[in-house]
Each structure stands twice: as structure tokens, then as C-alpha cells.
Amino acid sequence: MRTAKGMFPVLLFFACNLAWGADYPTRPITIVVPFAPGATTDAAARFVAKGGSELTGQAWIVTNRTGGSGAIGSEIVAKSAPDGYTLLLGTTSTHSINPFVFDKLSYSVDQFRAVGLVVTSTFVLMVNPKMPARNLAEFASYIKANPGKVNFGTAGDLTTTDLGRISIEKETGGKVTSIPFKGSTDAVNALLSGDIQASLMNGAQAVQYEKAGKARILAVLGPQRLEIMSHVPTSKEGGYPGIIADSWFGVFAPAKTPQDILVKLNDVIRKSTDGEQIRKYTEQQGGDPNFAPRLGLSEIDAYLAEQSRRWGGLIKSMPISKEKN
């Protein structure tokens, strides 16, 4: 049996942690975005920062630390003090893809604890209107009958859009020619100009391009149709339920952050993602605006575990050489 004397250090430890978290936050909080300014990650971080500032009365500051496919910014947060004042805007790339792509990663996902999901989005398969395929089944038949003839633009090798391309090839048995760009915007512009024939995109822009006759949307690469494009069938409805391509952004704290601070952060982020502006933004990105605000800490862990299992399984199934980081 533990003596009263032996229990004192334990009680003191918990008392200090409770006292520490009770007044949190007492100074500005920094959200590190590990990608360049102006990207969709930036917008997501700023929605959270705005809500966080309003809810806590402290400034939430967004800073960009780019490089290494998100590794530089991620490493900074992983090695920061676990006090809730330095957070990471993590993504599918930083937490569900990089660990399976890079042989030596400068951080580990075990160094983080997810405190909130911000935005989820589902990609759509979009083609140039001169492309003969008018749905996913026809696209699959075309790339099987014409291997390598379709130039497929991505946001870069082994990004979410590139892995979406790989998923399409794997599930259909067809073959396209991968054309990596520096980002999704460049890939979409190339499709609109006719330099490439297909690409993945998320959200309202795809609908606008289709209405303008500049592109054709063949399928939503997820489990359900999107409200903003209810006429577009899912990959499952198109006969290929295994084709899933989506992405997410979430907020992470260093793993050893006290539990009460994690709970407070989760509460703030859930409320921040339930605002009118970010709900509209999520819909435009092809996501469910009701999803993120529902997720507590354990639900986020379960969601991210499934994401890693799916993306990791896809990467492991392909003859991909791991890169150094």
C-alpha cells in the first residue's frame, strides 16, 4: 500500500497541472502552418485563429514555416514546449502520408496529439471537356484502352492528388501519364488550357468550371455525393468503391501537453469550426461542415488512425522508393 508520504509527490504533480491549465491561455498562441502563405492550409489556420482569439481573449497568431513537404514546420512544433502555446496545422501529408514516404522523417507522429479537426474535403475527378469520357466508368475504359495517353496533372509526386491518381490506376487497371506540378492551382490551370486531360480538384471551383464549359466533373471520389454538386455520382456509384481520395486539416499540440489543456483546445476548435464562414468554406472544399465540430479527442484519434491505415496501405502496395527527409 502506498503511504501518505509516497502519495504527496503524485498529488502535487496533479495539483500543479490543474493549476497550470485552469488559467490557460494567459498569452498569445501560435499556429505553425508548415506550408506556404496563400495555400488552403493558410485559410484553415486563419479561421481557427479568428475563432480562438474571440473565444479565449488571447491573440492566436498564424506563422508559416515551409519546407521538406511540411517537415520543417512539423519538427518545430514537435520539439516545442508542451504548454499549449505552439500548435501545428497538420494535414494529410504531414501525418498520414509523410511517415510512409520518407525513410528518415525529422519528426514522428507520436510527438503530437490531435486537438481538433478543422476541414475535411473530398476530391473530384475532373477532365478537359474534349476528353471523350463522360463518367468514371468511361474514363476507366478509356485509360485501359489507351494506356499513357491521358496526361494527369497532380500537385506533386506523392501528394494527396498524386496518390488519388495512383488509386484510380490501381482500382481501374488503367494507366495515365503523371504530370507533377508545383501545386494544385497549376495543375488545374493546365487542365483548363488543354495542356493536360485530367486532374483532381475539390470544391466549388470545379462546379464553376463545369458551368462555364471549361471542364467536366466525372465523379466524387468519396462515399457520398456533395451538396454543391449533387448531380455528380460517387466513385462507388460509378462502379469503383475502392477509389477514395480526400484530405483533412487538423490542429496538433506536442504530445506531452497536459490533458486539461488538450480538452480546452478541443473545445475551442470545435466551436471555431462551427461558425458560418468556415462551414461555408468546408462545403466549398467538398467537405461535411457538421463533421469537425462533433469530434472529441478520442473520435479524432480514431479518424486519423483510419486515414493513416488507408493512405499507408496504398503507399505500401505500390513500388514506391522511400525518400530521404
Short mmCIF file of C-alpha atoms in Angstrom, two decimals, residues 80-245:
data_model
loop_
_atom_site.label_atom_id
_atom_site.label_comp_id
_atom_site.label_asym_id
_atom_site.label_seq_id
_atom_site.Cartn_x
_atom_site.Cartn_y
_atom_site.Cartn_z
CA SER A 80 8.39 22.98 -28.74
CA ALA A 81 7.34 23.23 -25.09
CA PRO A 82 4.22 21.13 -24.38
CA ASP A 83 2.33 24.03 -22.86
CA GLY A 84 -0.40 24.67 -25.43
CA TYR A 85 1.14 27.85 -26.82
CA THR A 86 2.67 26.41 -30.00
CA LEU A 87 0.34 24.38 -32.23
CA LEU A 88 0.59 22.83 -35.69
CA LEU A 89 -1.85 22.99 -38.56
CA GLY A 90 -1.25 19.41 -39.63
CA THR A 91 -2.52 17.80 -42.83
CA THR A 92 -3.00 14.53 -44.61
CA SER A 93 0.53 14.98 -45.97
CA THR A 94 2.28 15.66 -42.65
CA HIS A 95 0.57 12.92 -40.64
CA SER A 96 -0.96 10.32 -42.98
CA ILE A 97 1.45 10.28 -45.93
CA ASN A 98 4.93 11.52 -44.98
CA PRO A 99 5.53 8.74 -42.39
CA PHE A 100 5.14 6.16 -45.17
CA VAL A 101 7.01 8.08 -47.87
CA PHE A 102 10.18 9.28 -46.15
CA ASP A 103 12.82 6.88 -44.92
CA LYS A 104 14.07 9.33 -42.29
CA LEU A 105 11.49 11.84 -41.12
CA SER A 106 12.64 14.68 -38.85
CA TYR A 107 9.59 14.24 -36.63
CA SER A 108 7.29 11.42 -35.56
CA VAL A 109 3.51 11.44 -35.41
CA ASP A 110 3.93 10.11 -31.87
CA GLN A 111 5.29 13.53 -30.91
CA PHE A 112 1.85 15.08 -31.42
CA ARG A 113 -1.63 14.92 -30.01
CA ALA A 114 -4.52 15.98 -32.24
CA VAL A 115 -6.76 18.52 -30.54
CA GLY A 116 -9.18 19.37 -33.33
CA LEU A 117 -10.16 18.65 -36.89
CA VAL A 118 -10.69 21.79 -38.97
CA VAL A 119 -11.67 20.91 -42.53
CA THR A 120 -12.22 17.71 -44.47
CA SER A 121 -12.58 17.68 -48.23
CA THR A 122 -13.29 15.14 -50.93
CA PHE A 123 -11.63 15.33 -54.32
CA VAL A 124 -13.48 15.12 -57.60
CA LEU A 125 -12.14 13.71 -60.85
CA MET A 126 -12.20 16.47 -63.45
CA VAL A 127 -11.34 16.27 -67.14
CA ASN A 128 -10.94 18.66 -70.02
CA PRO A 129 -14.25 18.82 -71.98
CA LYS A 130 -12.51 17.50 -75.10
CA MET A 131 -11.95 14.23 -73.25
CA PRO A 132 -14.43 11.63 -74.58
CA ALA A 133 -15.25 10.13 -71.16
CA ARG A 134 -18.44 11.43 -69.55
CA ASN A 135 -18.36 9.37 -66.33
CA LEU A 136 -15.95 7.31 -64.24
CA ALA A 137 -16.71 4.02 -65.98
CA GLU A 138 -16.00 5.54 -69.38
CA PHE A 139 -12.81 7.13 -68.04
CA ALA A 140 -11.68 3.74 -66.71
CA SER A 141 -12.37 2.10 -70.07
CA TYR A 142 -10.51 4.85 -71.91
CA ILE A 143 -7.31 4.71 -69.84
CA LYS A 144 -7.29 0.91 -70.09
CA ALA A 145 -7.71 1.03 -73.86
CA ASN A 146 -5.25 3.93 -74.24
CA PRO A 147 -2.52 3.39 -71.64
CA GLY A 148 -0.46 6.53 -71.00
CA LYS A 149 -2.42 8.67 -73.45
CA VAL A 150 -4.11 10.76 -70.75
CA ASN A 151 -1.86 13.34 -69.10
CA PHE A 152 -2.94 13.50 -65.46
CA GLY A 153 -1.90 16.60 -63.50
CA THR A 154 -1.07 16.44 -59.79
CA ALA A 155 0.13 18.83 -57.11
CA GLY A 156 3.45 16.98 -56.99
CA ASP A 157 4.79 13.47 -56.55
CA LEU A 158 3.19 11.54 -53.67
CA THR A 159 0.85 14.37 -52.69
CA THR A 160 -2.80 13.61 -51.97
CA THR A 161 -3.74 14.29 -55.60
CA ASP A 162 -0.94 12.05 -56.85
CA LEU A 163 -2.00 9.24 -54.54
CA GLY A 164 -5.53 9.76 -55.78
CA ARG A 165 -4.18 9.20 -59.29
CA ILE A 166 -2.44 6.04 -58.12
CA SER A 167 -5.68 4.84 -56.53
CA ILE A 168 -7.53 5.38 -59.81
CA GLU A 169 -4.92 3.37 -61.73
CA LYS A 170 -4.87 0.60 -59.15
CA GLU A 171 -8.64 0.18 -58.97
CA THR A 172 -9.39 0.52 -62.69
CA GLY A 173 -6.37 -1.30 -64.07
CA GLY A 174 -5.76 1.62 -66.41
CA LYS A 175 -2.68 3.74 -66.93
CA VAL A 176 -2.21 7.51 -67.23
CA THR A 177 0.89 9.69 -67.57
CA SER A 178 1.57 11.58 -64.35
CA ILE A 179 2.39 15.27 -64.78
CA PRO A 180 3.50 16.74 -61.43
CA PHE A 181 3.12 20.48 -60.87
CA LYS A 182 4.21 22.75 -58.03
CA GLY A 183 0.67 22.86 -56.71
CA SER A 184 -2.99 22.11 -57.41
CA THR A 185 -3.62 25.54 -58.92
CA ASP A 186 -1.01 24.98 -61.64
CA ALA A 187 -2.47 21.55 -62.41
CA VAL A 188 -5.99 22.92 -62.74
CA ASN A 189 -4.81 25.78 -64.98
CA ALA A 190 -3.07 23.26 -67.22
CA LEU A 191 -6.30 21.27 -67.48
CA LEU A 192 -8.33 24.35 -68.37
CA SER A 193 -5.84 25.28 -71.07
CA GLY A 194 -5.86 21.76 -72.51
CA ASP A 195 -2.23 21.01 -71.70
CA ILE A 196 -3.37 18.02 -69.64
CA GLN A 197 -6.58 16.00 -69.82
CA ALA A 198 -7.38 15.10 -66.20
CA SER A 199 -6.76 16.13 -62.60
CA LEU A 200 -8.24 16.04 -59.13
CA MET A 201 -9.81 19.06 -57.51
CA ASN A 202 -12.01 19.85 -54.55
CA GLY A 203 -14.93 22.12 -54.15
CA ALA A 204 -16.94 24.88 -55.63
CA GLN A 205 -14.36 25.92 -58.25
CA ALA A 206 -14.90 22.63 -60.06
CA VAL A 207 -18.61 23.41 -60.34
CA GLN A 208 -17.88 26.88 -61.68
CA TYR A 209 -15.54 25.50 -64.33
CA GLU A 210 -18.10 22.91 -65.35
CA LYS A 211 -20.88 25.52 -65.62
CA ALA A 212 -18.58 27.64 -67.77
CA GLY A 213 -17.95 24.67 -70.05
CA LYS A 214 -14.24 24.65 -69.21
CA ALA A 215 -14.17 21.23 -67.51
CA ARG A 216 -16.27 18.16 -66.85
CA ILE A 217 -16.66 16.52 -63.44
CA LEU A 218 -16.80 12.73 -63.70
CA ALA A 219 -17.06 11.56 -60.10
CA VAL A 220 -16.85 12.45 -56.43
CA LEU A 221 -14.07 10.27 -55.03
CA GLY A 222 -15.72 9.63 -51.68
CA PRO A 223 -18.60 7.75 -50.04
CA GLN A 224 -21.35 10.33 -50.60
CA ARG A 225 -22.43 12.94 -53.10
CA LEU A 226 -21.65 16.56 -52.38
CA GLU A 227 -24.42 19.07 -51.88
CA ILE A 228 -22.76 21.64 -54.10
CA MET A 229 -22.67 19.13 -56.99
CA SER A 230 -25.50 16.73 -56.24
CA HIS A 231 -25.69 15.71 -59.92
CA VAL A 232 -22.22 14.12 -59.77
CA PRO A 233 -22.18 10.42 -58.72
CA THR A 234 -19.66 8.95 -56.29
CA SER A 235 -16.90 6.55 -57.27
CA LYS A 236 -18.95 3.76 -55.66
CA GLU A 237 -21.94 4.62 -57.83
CA GLY A 238 -19.58 4.62 -60.79
CA GLY A 239 -18.58 1.04 -60.05
CA TYR A 240 -15.29 1.68 -58.23
CA PRO A 241 -15.90 1.90 -54.45
CA GLY A 242 -12.17 1.46 -53.76
CA ILE A 243 -11.31 4.83 -55.28
CA ILE A 244 -11.26 7.25 -52.36
CA ALA A 245 -9.31 10.50 -52.43
#
